[in-house]
Amino acid sequence: MQAQLAEFDEGSPGPSCKRAPSPPAEQAASSWLRRTLQSLRASPSLRLVFREPAPVSVLAVQRYLGEETRAPYYYDITLWDGMERDTWMLSPELSHLVHSNRLHCGSRAALTRCSYRYQEKRLASGLVCVEELQLVADGTGEDHSQDSPGPELPLCGDRKHYLPLWNNDDPYGEIWAQRTPAEDVSVDVSKVCSLQNLDMRWQAKITLPPLLVRIMHKSRLRYFGKADKKMDFPYQAYFEVADHSGRMSLVLWNSLCPEWYNTLQIGKVILLQQYVLKKSYPNRTLPTSENTQVKRLPSLEISLNARDPPSKISFLQEKHVKPEWKLPAVKYQFMTRLDFNDLPHNKVCDVIGLVTYVGRSERKRIRDDSEDFWLYRWVHMIDGTSEQPFLLEIFATSQPDIFENIHPMSYLVCTQMRVVREYPEDTSYKAYLTTSNESQVYISGYHKGQLYTSDEKVKAFINWMKTQNESDVKRKVTIGGYHPYPQTPATFTKYCNDTKVEKILTTIHELKTIIEQLHYRERRRVAVQGIIAACRFVENITSDTSEVEHFHETENMVPVPTCTVPQFGTREPIAEILTLGGQQRDHPVGINHSGNLLQHCTEELTPQGETNNVSLVKRRKKQREPILNELASESHPSMPHSACDLDTSSQESLFSEEKDAGSYVAESDKSDRTPSLGSSWENDLWSEVKHAITECLHYSSIFPESLPQKFNYNQKEILMQQYNLHPAKIIKSKIYGCKRKIPDYASVCGLGHYEFTILGINQNIAIDVSLPVFDHLSLFGTNCPPSLLQSAGTSVTAENRDHHWVTLRDDLVEYAKARDRLHLVCILDICHLGESKVEVCLNRVYPVTDCAADA
């Protein structure tokens, strides 16, 4: 396992795309892509329509900045016809297929109409544009990613690089490769100027002297490309650098970002020459410095560019850094989970912990009128100082290798995290940490050599981890699924947060349009007024079959599309959501790896030069000791767990007060489950109007991606792929299609889910939504039915009113009955899961009467 983990952690994005070499003449003659290209060039109209096109495989879908505002981004697709591959441009009219992830690497497509476009600003240059296509359900088992499919440069326009497919913050392609620092750099200290003395020189018409500084902080990349702006590399990143006299911002511009961004790491010492000084940008965010002895110099910033003048950057190895230079050390401010309880809103700190839950990657639109997105995921981790885990909202920090590979059982370090405590007076609202512009994230495989390994609180965490039992940890960790955070506050007035109610509320008709315009993995939270017209509990269905489709890791596997869709030439509305098909079952572990994961991670976090006094035999003996209470499932109320993890006596107590005790089905029962009569209800009003309403939107299905799964370390790559975003291109040794789907893994939502029908207050439209069964989900706030707490053996108090099990079928139905015909404000979480799958979950309910009273 150690070797496998090391190989995994050292992975990198696939190599940049290059065109395939020219095939032999006989192979080219049988290539459909080659014949089509020749026919297009010979066509008088430069356009062809194919009545019986040959299906081709999509090996890559790559995005770049367009040349018109109506289509800000263009897409090139690399195709394989079985003989030859080529990269063609996708018409902007078909971009919505990529937006919904219906067209992705691994798809099979039949191209029905293509055109040829000459590049008027280039000699003898042109490209093929795909104007219509039809997706094909059947995939191919051939993998031709060995030669890295696709071109290095975008086909259309004068763009010099591709962008990451799903956001703009991450570096993408070989142009971002890390440089190797020079071995020896001579420094003439007599010519070096201190940062504090730059104030007196920057306006003089003289060449600025060299600077010798240490990198203290690093920001994520900022992409500022616009369709109407001709700039090769519109990037910016800033760093905080310091010497003995003070600390100042350093800004890296344009083409220097691909060249140096991944090389300039925190703690490195650099020699700067031929730079420019400018007045500081007043609106830039700044990191919180833990080194209070270094004075901040806010008036100026150092600007580095590739020209006017061309900046020169040189690295110094740490062994060549002399103490008399008095360069400040990088310091951290680690907070334990116990310390976190006392931190105020917006406080910045560093944290370390063992990851116990990793949510799926989701996207948040930056502006309503743009196609730019923030990429983020939710993570839980523990550090042994409290029964509660850290709750982390981690946005992309321009570290795609790390962001995509965060997985349970890894050691996670997050720096410059900001505390979010928006409603300190609301005891039911859980505070969490979110990344700032200067946050850096590190996981197992990236800790070696980092300066924080010598921090006392990091050492304390490592000592605690030495006492843990790895096998017990494995049973407690989960991955993926719908995550109902950030929490909604106790009242609708707080939810509005000084925003007018008219801007917060959405009609159900508008909700339909919002859903149709969602992009892949885009997450939206909306508020609608309505009446709970029906409520029913849908139990999971299991199978009695013992046959399991085993998964074989092969290098020639190509992703397989999950559905057949009609021909695409124009934008079509999203189809009605599909019903979940598939079965949940436990899957045996097929690979038995040796070694110890936690031990391997602990050694990596041991500071260089220190020895560990505990022998390997003693460590393994400690790992067989019982795990501390911090890792018990009952000790983490914000983590999703399965009710089936309880022992038999606990289960009997949980269901002891159900009216229909016979409706309970044990986990071992493999027969089909159907809802009991007491598990569904609809009000009389719905019975009267449901046949007369104009439309009912059906979004109550629960998809495999909606459910958190028990994490199996031996299958971590498959699980991480399921909950990461679909990649831009096929990468050799990665698996994108497999016979084993998500439902084959053990879900931690073993009972089922609720389905609610929300009727519009004008009684002319309705929507079906879902509510997955989670442990301790704060749905109804202070209006939580007391029976939910009493049935779980808990007394009803103000402190635990929101900390309850929502697993009993009849109680929530009874709550809906009690709100018969009442107008409610329903908070809905919407997420596009790809293709035609849209998840709509009920997050919270506010009575309108309470909302009016608060107003």
Tab-separated table of N, CA and C in Angstrom, residues 161-298:
chain	number	residue	atom	x	y	z
A	161	HIS	N	-2.982	29.067	-25.373
A	161	HIS	CA	-3.058	27.979	-24.389
A	161	HIS	C	-4.515	27.614	-24.159
A	162	TYR	N	-4.701	26.393	-23.663
A	162	TYR	CA	-6.020	25.946	-23.230
A	162	TYR	C	-6.228	26.289	-21.757
A	163	LEU	N	-7.494	26.399	-21.387
A	163	LEU	CA	-7.882	26.620	-20.002
A	163	LEU	C	-8.325	25.296	-19.382
A	164	PRO	N	-8.294	25.185	-18.051
A	164	PRO	CA	-8.922	24.008	-17.437
A	164	PRO	C	-10.399	23.972	-17.806
A	165	LEU	N	-10.954	22.784	-17.883
A	165	LEU	CA	-12.295	22.628	-18.444
A	165	LEU	C	-13.378	23.215	-17.555
A	166	TRP	N	-13.209	23.195	-16.232
A	166	TRP	CA	-14.331	23.526	-15.348
A	166	TRP	C	-14.127	24.765	-14.495
A	167	ASN	N	-12.949	25.378	-14.511
A	167	ASN	CA	-12.755	26.641	-13.809
A	167	ASN	C	-11.579	27.361	-14.446
A	168	ASN	N	-11.294	28.572	-13.971
A	168	ASN	CA	-10.195	29.367	-14.530
A	168	ASN	C	-9.036	29.539	-13.561
A	169	ASP	N	-9.144	28.987	-12.368
A	169	ASP	CA	-8.139	29.232	-11.333
A	169	ASP	C	-6.958	28.272	-11.389
A	170	ASP	N	-7.124	27.137	-12.033
A	170	ASP	CA	-6.084	26.119	-12.001
A	170	ASP	C	-5.150	26.223	-13.199
A	171	PRO	N	-3.866	25.950	-13.018
A	171	PRO	CA	-2.956	25.812	-14.167
A	171	PRO	C	-3.295	24.537	-14.939
A	172	TYR	N	-3.142	24.580	-16.273
A	172	TYR	CA	-3.514	23.432	-17.105
A	172	TYR	C	-2.534	23.315	-18.265
A	173	GLY	N	-1.923	22.153	-18.426
A	173	GLY	CA	-1.023	21.910	-19.549
A	173	GLY	C	0.439	21.974	-19.161
A	174	GLU	N	1.284	21.592	-20.103
A	174	GLU	CA	2.728	21.519	-19.844
A	174	GLU	C	3.387	22.881	-19.708
A	175	ILE	N	2.723	23.926	-20.156
A	175	ILE	CA	3.342	25.247	-20.021
A	175	ILE	C	3.495	25.653	-18.562
A	176	TRP	N	2.771	24.942	-17.658
A	176	TRP	CA	2.856	25.254	-16.239
A	176	TRP	C	3.831	24.337	-15.508
A	177	ALA	N	4.670	23.630	-16.228
A	177	ALA	CA	5.590	22.691	-15.582
A	177	ALA	C	6.533	23.439	-14.645
A	178	GLN	N	6.830	22.823	-13.522
A	178	GLN	CA	7.708	23.440	-12.530
A	178	GLN	C	9.148	23.477	-13.036
A	179	ARG	N	9.792	24.629	-12.887
A	179	ARG	CA	11.173	24.798	-13.327
A	179	ARG	C	12.136	24.219	-12.293
A	180	THR	N	13.305	23.833	-12.769
A	180	THR	CA	14.358	23.346	-11.880
A	180	THR	C	15.267	24.520	-11.509
A	181	PRO	N	15.331	24.882	-10.239
A	181	PRO	CA	16.166	26.021	-9.844
A	181	PRO	C	17.639	25.781	-10.156
A	182	ALA	N	18.356	26.861	-10.377
A	182	ALA	CA	19.792	26.773	-10.632
A	182	ALA	C	20.513	26.252	-9.385
A	183	GLU	N	21.593	25.536	-9.611
A	183	GLU	CA	22.323	24.935	-8.504
A	183	GLU	C	23.035	25.988	-7.647
A	184	ASP	N	23.747	26.885	-8.296
A	184	ASP	CA	24.548	27.860	-7.555
A	184	ASP	C	24.241	29.262	-8.061
A	185	VAL	N	23.963	30.151	-7.147
A	185	VAL	CA	23.717	31.556	-7.470
A	185	VAL	C	24.603	32.395	-6.563
A	186	SER	N	25.441	33.205	-7.166
A	186	SER	CA	26.324	34.061	-6.374
A	186	SER	C	25.593	35.341	-6.009
A	187	VAL	N	25.710	35.736	-4.769
A	187	VAL	CA	25.020	36.917	-4.262
A	187	VAL	C	26.059	37.890	-3.719
A	188	ASP	N	26.057	39.083	-4.292
A	188	ASP	CA	26.903	40.157	-3.785
A	188	ASP	C	26.055	40.988	-2.828
A	189	VAL	N	26.199	40.704	-1.541
A	189	VAL	CA	25.331	41.319	-0.537
A	189	VAL	C	25.499	42.834	-0.513
A	190	SER	N	26.661	43.304	-0.896
A	190	SER	CA	26.893	44.755	-0.858
A	190	SER	C	26.005	45.511	-1.839
A	191	LYS	N	25.517	44.831	-2.870
A	191	LYS	CA	24.656	45.482	-3.860
A	191	LYS	C	23.171	45.277	-3.582
A	192	VAL	N	22.842	44.438	-2.634
A	192	VAL	CA	21.446	44.135	-2.335
A	192	VAL	C	20.836	45.267	-1.516
A	193	CYS	N	19.616	45.636	-1.881
A	193	CYS	CA	18.895	46.709	-1.190
A	193	CYS	C	17.809	46.089	-0.310
A	194	SER	N	17.583	46.666	0.846
A	194	SER	CA	16.495	46.194	1.708
A	194	SER	C	15.165	46.728	1.198
A	195	LEU	N	14.088	46.040	1.543
A	195	LEU	CA	12.758	46.472	1.092
A	195	LEU	C	12.391	47.842	1.663
A	196	GLN	N	12.787	48.101	2.869
A	196	GLN	CA	12.442	49.373	3.490
A	196	GLN	C	13.101	50.550	2.768
A	197	ASN	N	14.299	50.347	2.221
A	197	ASN	CA	15.001	51.428	1.544
A	197	ASN	C	14.488	51.685	0.124
A	198	LEU	N	13.596	50.829	-0.383
A	198	LEU	CA	13.065	51.052	-1.727
A	198	LEU	C	12.198	52.302	-1.806
A	199	ASP	N	11.609	52.695	-0.688
A	199	ASP	CA	10.757	53.880	-0.686
A	199	ASP	C	11.506	55.121	-1.171
A	200	MET	N	12.792	55.176	-0.914
A	200	MET	CA	13.569	56.354	-1.278
A	200	MET	C	14.122	56.281	-2.688
A	201	ARG	N	14.011	55.136	-3.363
A	201	ARG	CA	14.664	54.971	-4.652
A	201	ARG	C	13.692	54.759	-5.809
A	202	TRP	N	12.466	54.407	-5.519
A	202	TRP	CA	11.623	53.878	-6.585
A	202	TRP	C	11.243	54.939	-7.615
A	203	GLN	N	11.201	56.227	-7.248
A	203	GLN	CA	10.854	57.265	-8.204
A	203	GLN	C	12.081	57.840	-8.919
A	204	ALA	N	13.259	57.467	-8.497
A	204	ALA	CA	14.467	57.970	-9.146
A	204	ALA	C	14.680	57.258	-10.479
A	205	LYS	N	15.272	57.956	-11.439
A	205	LYS	CA	15.517	57.399	-12.769
A	205	LYS	C	16.816	56.600	-12.776
A	206	ILE	N	16.868	55.621	-11.938
A	206	ILE	CA	18.059	54.775	-11.861
A	206	ILE	C	17.617	53.318	-11.884
A	207	THR	N	18.573	52.464	-12.197
A	207	THR	CA	18.290	51.034	-12.175
A	207	THR	C	18.131	50.582	-10.729
A	208	LEU	N	17.069	49.864	-10.466
A	208	LEU	CA	16.801	49.436	-9.104
A	208	LEU	C	17.759	48.320	-8.697
A	209	PRO	N	18.216	48.328	-7.452
A	209	PRO	CA	19.204	47.331	-7.003
A	209	PRO	C	18.544	45.956	-6.798
A	210	PRO	N	19.346	44.893	-6.711
A	210	PRO	CA	18.794	43.558	-6.474
A	210	PRO	C	18.129	43.460	-5.103
A	211	LEU	N	17.205	42.505	-5.006
A	211	LEU	CA	16.506	42.240	-3.749
A	211	LEU	C	16.708	40.772	-3.383
A	212	LEU	N	16.977	40.528	-2.108
A	212	LEU	CA	17.115	39.178	-1.600
A	212	LEU	C	16.017	38.956	-0.565
A	213	VAL	N	15.040	38.110	-0.896
A	213	VAL	CA	13.831	37.994	-0.065
A	213	VAL	C	13.435	36.527	0.064
A	214	ARG	N	12.589	36.267	1.077
A	214	ARG	CA	11.986	34.957	1.263
A	214	ARG	C	10.484	35.046	0.986
A	215	ILE	N	9.930	34.019	0.313
A	215	ILE	CA	8.499	33.978	0.021
A	215	ILE	C	7.760	33.538	1.272
A	216	MET	N	6.838	34.399	1.759
A	216	MET	CA	6.105	34.130	2.991
A	216	MET	C	4.691	33.605	2.732
A	217	HIS	N	4.049	34.097	1.670
A	217	HIS	CA	2.681	33.697	1.339
A	217	HIS	C	2.522	33.674	-0.174
A	218	LYS	N	1.503	32.960	-0.625
A	218	LYS	CA	1.268	32.790	-2.056
A	218	LYS	C	-0.232	32.786	-2.311
A	219	SER	N	-0.673	33.512	-3.338
A	219	SER	CA	-2.091	33.557	-3.676
A	219	SER	C	-2.404	32.540	-4.767
A	220	ARG	N	-3.676	32.291	-4.989
A	220	ARG	CA	-4.079	31.478	-6.135
A	220	ARG	C	-4.003	32.332	-7.397
A	221	LEU	N	-4.062	31.682	-8.536
A	221	LEU	CA	-4.011	32.392	-9.810
A	221	LEU	C	-5.279	33.212	-10.032
A	222	ARG	N	-5.117	34.318	-10.725
A	222	ARG	CA	-6.281	35.093	-11.173
A	222	ARG	C	-6.223	35.218	-12.685
A	223	TYR	N	-7.278	34.736	-13.342
A	223	TYR	CA	-7.367	34.809	-14.800
A	223	TYR	C	-8.279	35.974	-15.161
A	224	PHE	N	-7.791	36.899	-16.004
A	224	PHE	CA	-8.587	38.063	-16.359
A	224	PHE	C	-8.763	38.192	-17.876
A	225	GLY	N	-8.784	37.062	-18.581
A	225	GLY	CA	-8.960	37.100	-20.027
A	225	GLY	C	-10.364	37.528	-20.425
A	226	LYS	N	-10.453	38.296	-21.500
A	226	LYS	CA	-11.727	38.749	-22.062
A	226	LYS	C	-11.719	38.462	-23.558
A	227	ALA	N	-12.910	38.197	-24.093
A	227	ALA	CA	-13.014	37.843	-25.510
A	227	ALA	C	-12.499	38.963	-26.410
A	228	ASP	N	-12.689	40.218	-26.018
A	228	ASP	CA	-12.291	41.340	-26.866
A	228	ASP	C	-10.879	41.846	-26.561
A	229	LYS	N	-10.147	41.153	-25.674
A	229	LYS	CA	-8.794	41.561	-25.324
A	229	LYS	C	-7.794	40.568	-25.909
A	230	LYS	N	-6.807	41.070	-26.625
A	230	LYS	CA	-5.780	40.231	-27.231
A	230	LYS	C	-4.560	40.182	-26.312
A	231	MET	N	-4.538	39.197	-25.449
A	231	MET	CA	-3.418	39.016	-24.537
A	231	MET	C	-3.125	37.521	-24.453
A	232	ASP	N	-1.859	37.163	-24.646
A	232	ASP	CA	-1.509	35.742	-24.725
A	232	ASP	C	-1.745	35.001	-23.417
A	233	PHE	N	-1.316	35.578	-22.307
A	233	PHE	CA	-1.440	34.903	-21.014
A	233	PHE	C	-1.983	35.891	-19.975
A	234	PRO	N	-3.289	36.083	-19.956
A	234	PRO	CA	-3.880	37.066	-19.033
A	234	PRO	C	-3.991	36.510	-17.613
A	235	TYR	N	-2.863	36.370	-16.946
A	235	TYR	CA	-2.823	35.829	-15.586
A	235	TYR	C	-2.124	36.797	-14.651
A	236	GLN	N	-2.474	36.650	-13.380
A	236	GLN	CA	-1.808	37.408	-12.327
A	236	GLN	C	-1.789	36.566	-11.059
A	237	ALA	N	-0.701	36.635	-10.329
A	237	ALA	CA	-0.612	36.007	-9.017
A	237	ALA	C	0.277	36.882	-8.147
A	238	TYR	N	-0.023	36.945	-6.869
A	238	TYR	CA	0.836	37.763	-6.015
A	238	TYR	C	1.355	36.934	-4.844
A	239	PHE	N	2.498	37.371	-4.349
A	239	PHE	CA	3.193	36.717	-3.257
A	239	PHE	C	3.528	37.769	-2.214
A	240	GLU	N	3.677	37.340	-0.989
A	240	GLU	CA	4.211	38.203	0.055
A	240	GLU	C	5.655	37.777	0.298
A	241	VAL	N	6.589	38.720	0.120
A	241	VAL	CA	8.012	38.439	0.322
A	241	VAL	C	8.534	39.342	1.430
A	242	ALA	N	9.606	38.904	2.076
A	242	ALA	CA	10.113	39.659	3.220
A	242	ALA	C	11.620	39.506	3.324
A	243	ASP	N	12.241	40.528	3.913
A	243	ASP	CA	13.636	40.456	4.353
A	243	ASP	C	13.692	40.975	5.780
A	244	HIS	N	14.887	41.283	6.256
A	244	HIS	CA	15.019	41.688	7.656
A	244	HIS	C	14.328	43.008	7.963
A	245	SER	N	14.040	43.820	6.920
A	245	SER	CA	13.503	45.158	7.154
A	245	SER	C	11.988	45.239	7.041
A	246	GLY	N	11.347	44.260	6.428
A	246	GLY	CA	9.901	44.356	6.267
A	246	GLY	C	9.358	43.367	5.257
A	247	ARG	N	8.037	43.493	5.015
A	247	ARG	CA	7.307	42.576	4.124
A	247	ARG	C	6.550	43.387	3.078
A	248	MET	N	6.546	42.894	1.830
A	248	MET	CA	5.960	43.624	0.709
A	248	MET	C	5.326	42.633	-0.268
A	249	SER	N	4.375	43.117	-1.056
A	249	SER	CA	3.729	42.284	-2.067
A	249	SER	C	4.576	42.233	-3.332
A	250	LEU	N	4.609	41.056	-3.959
A	250	LEU	CA	5.259	40.849	-5.244
A	250	LEU	C	4.216	40.299	-6.205
A	251	VAL	N	4.075	40.935	-7.360
A	251	VAL	CA	3.032	40.550	-8.311
A	251	VAL	C	3.675	39.960	-9.555
A	252	LEU	N	3.239	38.773	-9.926
A	252	LEU	CA	3.716	38.068	-11.115
A	252	LEU	C	2.685	38.251	-12.216
A	253	TRP	N	3.130	38.716	-13.393
A	253	TRP	CA	2.200	39.074	-14.460
A	253	TRP	C	2.373	38.196	-15.699
A	254	ASN	N	1.220	37.938	-16.343
A	254	ASN	CA	1.127	37.428	-17.714
A	254	ASN	C	1.981	36.179	-17.946
A	255	SER	N	2.879	36.204	-18.940
A	255	SER	CA	3.596	34.987	-19.332
A	255	SER	C	4.556	34.483	-18.269
A	256	LEU	N	4.894	35.306	-17.261
A	256	LEU	CA	5.732	34.819	-16.169
A	256	LEU	C	4.970	33.876	-15.248
A	257	CYS	N	3.635	33.944	-15.276
A	257	CYS	CA	2.840	33.037	-14.430
A	257	CYS	C	3.017	31.581	-14.852
A	258	PRO	N	2.815	31.214	-16.140
A	258	PRO	CA	3.086	29.824	-16.509
A	258	PRO	C	4.530	29.411	-16.275
A	259	GLU	N	5.443	30.356	-16.379
A	259	GLU	CA	6.856	30.023	-16.259
A	259	GLU	C	7.295	29.817	-14.814
A	260	TRP	N	6.712	30.602	-13.873
A	260	TRP	CA	7.257	30.615	-12.525
A	260	TRP	C	6.268	30.269	-11.415
A	261	TYR	N	4.959	30.283	-11.680
A	261	TYR	CA	3.994	30.160	-10.580
A	261	TYR	C	4.195	28.876	-9.782
A	262	ASN	N	4.336	27.756	-10.455
A	262	ASN	CA	4.478	26.485	-9.747
A	262	ASN	C	5.854	26.300	-9.121
A	263	THR	N	6.798	27.161	-9.465
A	263	THR	CA	8.146	27.049	-8.917
A	263	THR	C	8.323	27.910	-7.672
A	264	LEU	N	7.655	29.045	-7.630
A	264	LEU	CA	7.764	29.944	-6.483
A	264	LEU	C	6.919	29.390	-5.339
A	265	GLN	N	7.545	28.688	-4.417
A	265	GLN	CA	6.852	28.061	-3.306
A	265	GLN	C	7.185	28.772	-1.997
A	266	ILE	N	6.268	28.647	-1.056
A	266	ILE	CA	6.428	29.300	0.246
A	266	ILE	C	7.694	28.785	0.930
A	267	GLY	N	8.482	29.712	1.467
A	267	GLY	CA	9.726	29.381	2.155
A	267	GLY	C	10.966	29.507	1.298
A	268	LYS	N	10.808	29.580	-0.039
A	268	LYS	CA	11.963	29.688	-0.924
A	268	LYS	C	12.596	31.076	-0.825
A	269	VAL	N	13.921	31.105	-0.993
A	269	VAL	CA	14.667	32.371	-1.016
A	269	VAL	C	15.026	32.673	-2.457
A	270	ILE	N	14.717	33.889	-2.911
A	270	ILE	CA	14.940	34.270	-4.305
A	270	ILE	C	15.697	35.593	-4.379
A	271	LEU	N	16.454	35.739	-5.476
A	271	LEU	CA	17.159	36.975	-5.789
A	271	LEU	C	16.456	37.607	-6.978
A	272	LEU	N	15.970	38.837	-6.823
A	272	LEU	CA	15.203	39.534	-7.852
A	272	LEU	C	16.047	40.643	-8.472
A	273	GLN	N	16.034	40.687	-9.822
A	273	GLN	CA	16.723	41.739	-10.559
A	273	GLN	C	15.832	42.192	-11.711
A	274	GLN	N	15.994	43.444	-12.120
A	274	GLN	CA	15.241	44.005	-13.252
A	274	GLN	C	13.733	43.886	-13.013
A	275	TYR	N	13.302	44.519	-11.979
A	275	TYR	CA	11.888	44.538	-11.618
A	275	TYR	C	11.371	45.967	-11.685
A	276	VAL	N	10.082	46.140	-11.425
A	276	VAL	CA	9.450	47.463	-11.427
A	276	VAL	C	8.740	47.649	-10.093
A	277	LEU	N	8.787	48.866	-9.582
A	277	LEU	CA	8.056	49.211	-8.367
A	277	LEU	C	6.835	50.048	-8.715
A	278	LYS	N	5.704	49.706	-8.111
A	278	LYS	CA	4.460	50.443	-8.327
A	278	LYS	C	3.778	50.688	-6.990
A	279	LYS	N	2.859	51.644	-7.007
A	279	LYS	CA	2.047	51.856	-5.816
A	279	LYS	C	1.142	50.647	-5.612
A	280	SER	N	0.936	50.297	-4.371
A	280	SER	CA	0.163	49.103	-4.061
A	280	SER	C	-1.283	49.249	-4.507
A	281	TYR	N	-1.843	48.144	-4.972
A	281	TYR	CA	-3.255	48.115	-5.333
A	281	TYR	C	-4.075	48.085	-4.044
A	282	PRO	N	-4.936	49.074	-3.807
A	282	PRO	CA	-5.575	49.197	-2.480
A	282	PRO	C	-6.588	48.112	-2.166
A	283	ASN	N	-7.189	47.492	-3.184
A	283	ASN	CA	-8.262	46.520	-2.934
A	283	ASN	C	-7.789	45.079	-2.887
A	284	ARG	N	-6.495	44.849	-2.910
A	284	ARG	CA	-5.996	43.479	-2.892
A	284	ARG	C	-6.169	42.876	-1.493
A	285	THR	N	-6.600	41.617	-1.460
A	285	THR	CA	-6.646	40.920	-0.183
A	285	THR	C	-5.233	40.630	0.297
A	286	LEU	N	-5.068	40.570	1.597
A	286	LEU	CA	-3.752	40.349	2.179
A	286	LEU	C	-3.827	39.186	3.160
A	287	PRO	N	-2.782	38.379	3.222
A	287	PRO	CA	-2.770	37.275	4.192
A	287	PRO	C	-2.568	37.795	5.596
A	288	THR	N	-2.944	36.983	6.554
A	288	THR	CA	-2.700	37.299	7.958
A	288	THR	C	-1.352	36.721	8.347
A	289	SER	N	-0.432	37.591	8.697
A	289	SER	CA	0.927	37.145	8.997
A	289	SER	C	1.034	36.699	10.451
A	290	GLU	N	1.664	35.539	10.652
A	290	GLU	CA	1.904	35.047	11.998
A	290	GLU	C	3.225	35.564	12.563
A	291	ASN	N	4.065	36.115	11.697
A	291	ASN	CA	5.347	36.651	12.146
A	291	ASN	C	5.180	38.137	12.439
A	292	THR	N	4.859	38.456	13.664
A	292	THR	CA	4.576	39.845	14.037
A	292	THR	C	5.828	40.710	14.077
A	293	GLN	N	7.008	40.114	14.021
A	293	GLN	CA	8.245	40.894	14.074
A	293	GLN	C	8.606	41.499	12.721
A	294	VAL	N	7.920	41.087	11.659
A	294	VAL	CA	8.195	41.610	10.330
A	294	VAL	C	7.173	42.698	10.015
A	295	LYS	N	7.637	43.892	9.771
A	295	LYS	CA	6.763	45.029	9.525
A	295	LYS	C	6.227	44.989	8.104
A	296	ARG	N	4.948	45.265	7.946
A	296	ARG	CA	4.311	45.329	6.636
A	296	ARG	C	4.592	46.687	5.989
A	297	LEU	N	5.052	46.677	4.715
A	297	LEU	CA	5.338	47.902	3.965
A	297	LEU	C	4.243	48.057	2.912
A	298	PRO	N	3.179	48.823	3.209
A	298	PRO	CA	1.979	48.802	2.383
A	298	PRO	C	1.986	49.742	1.187
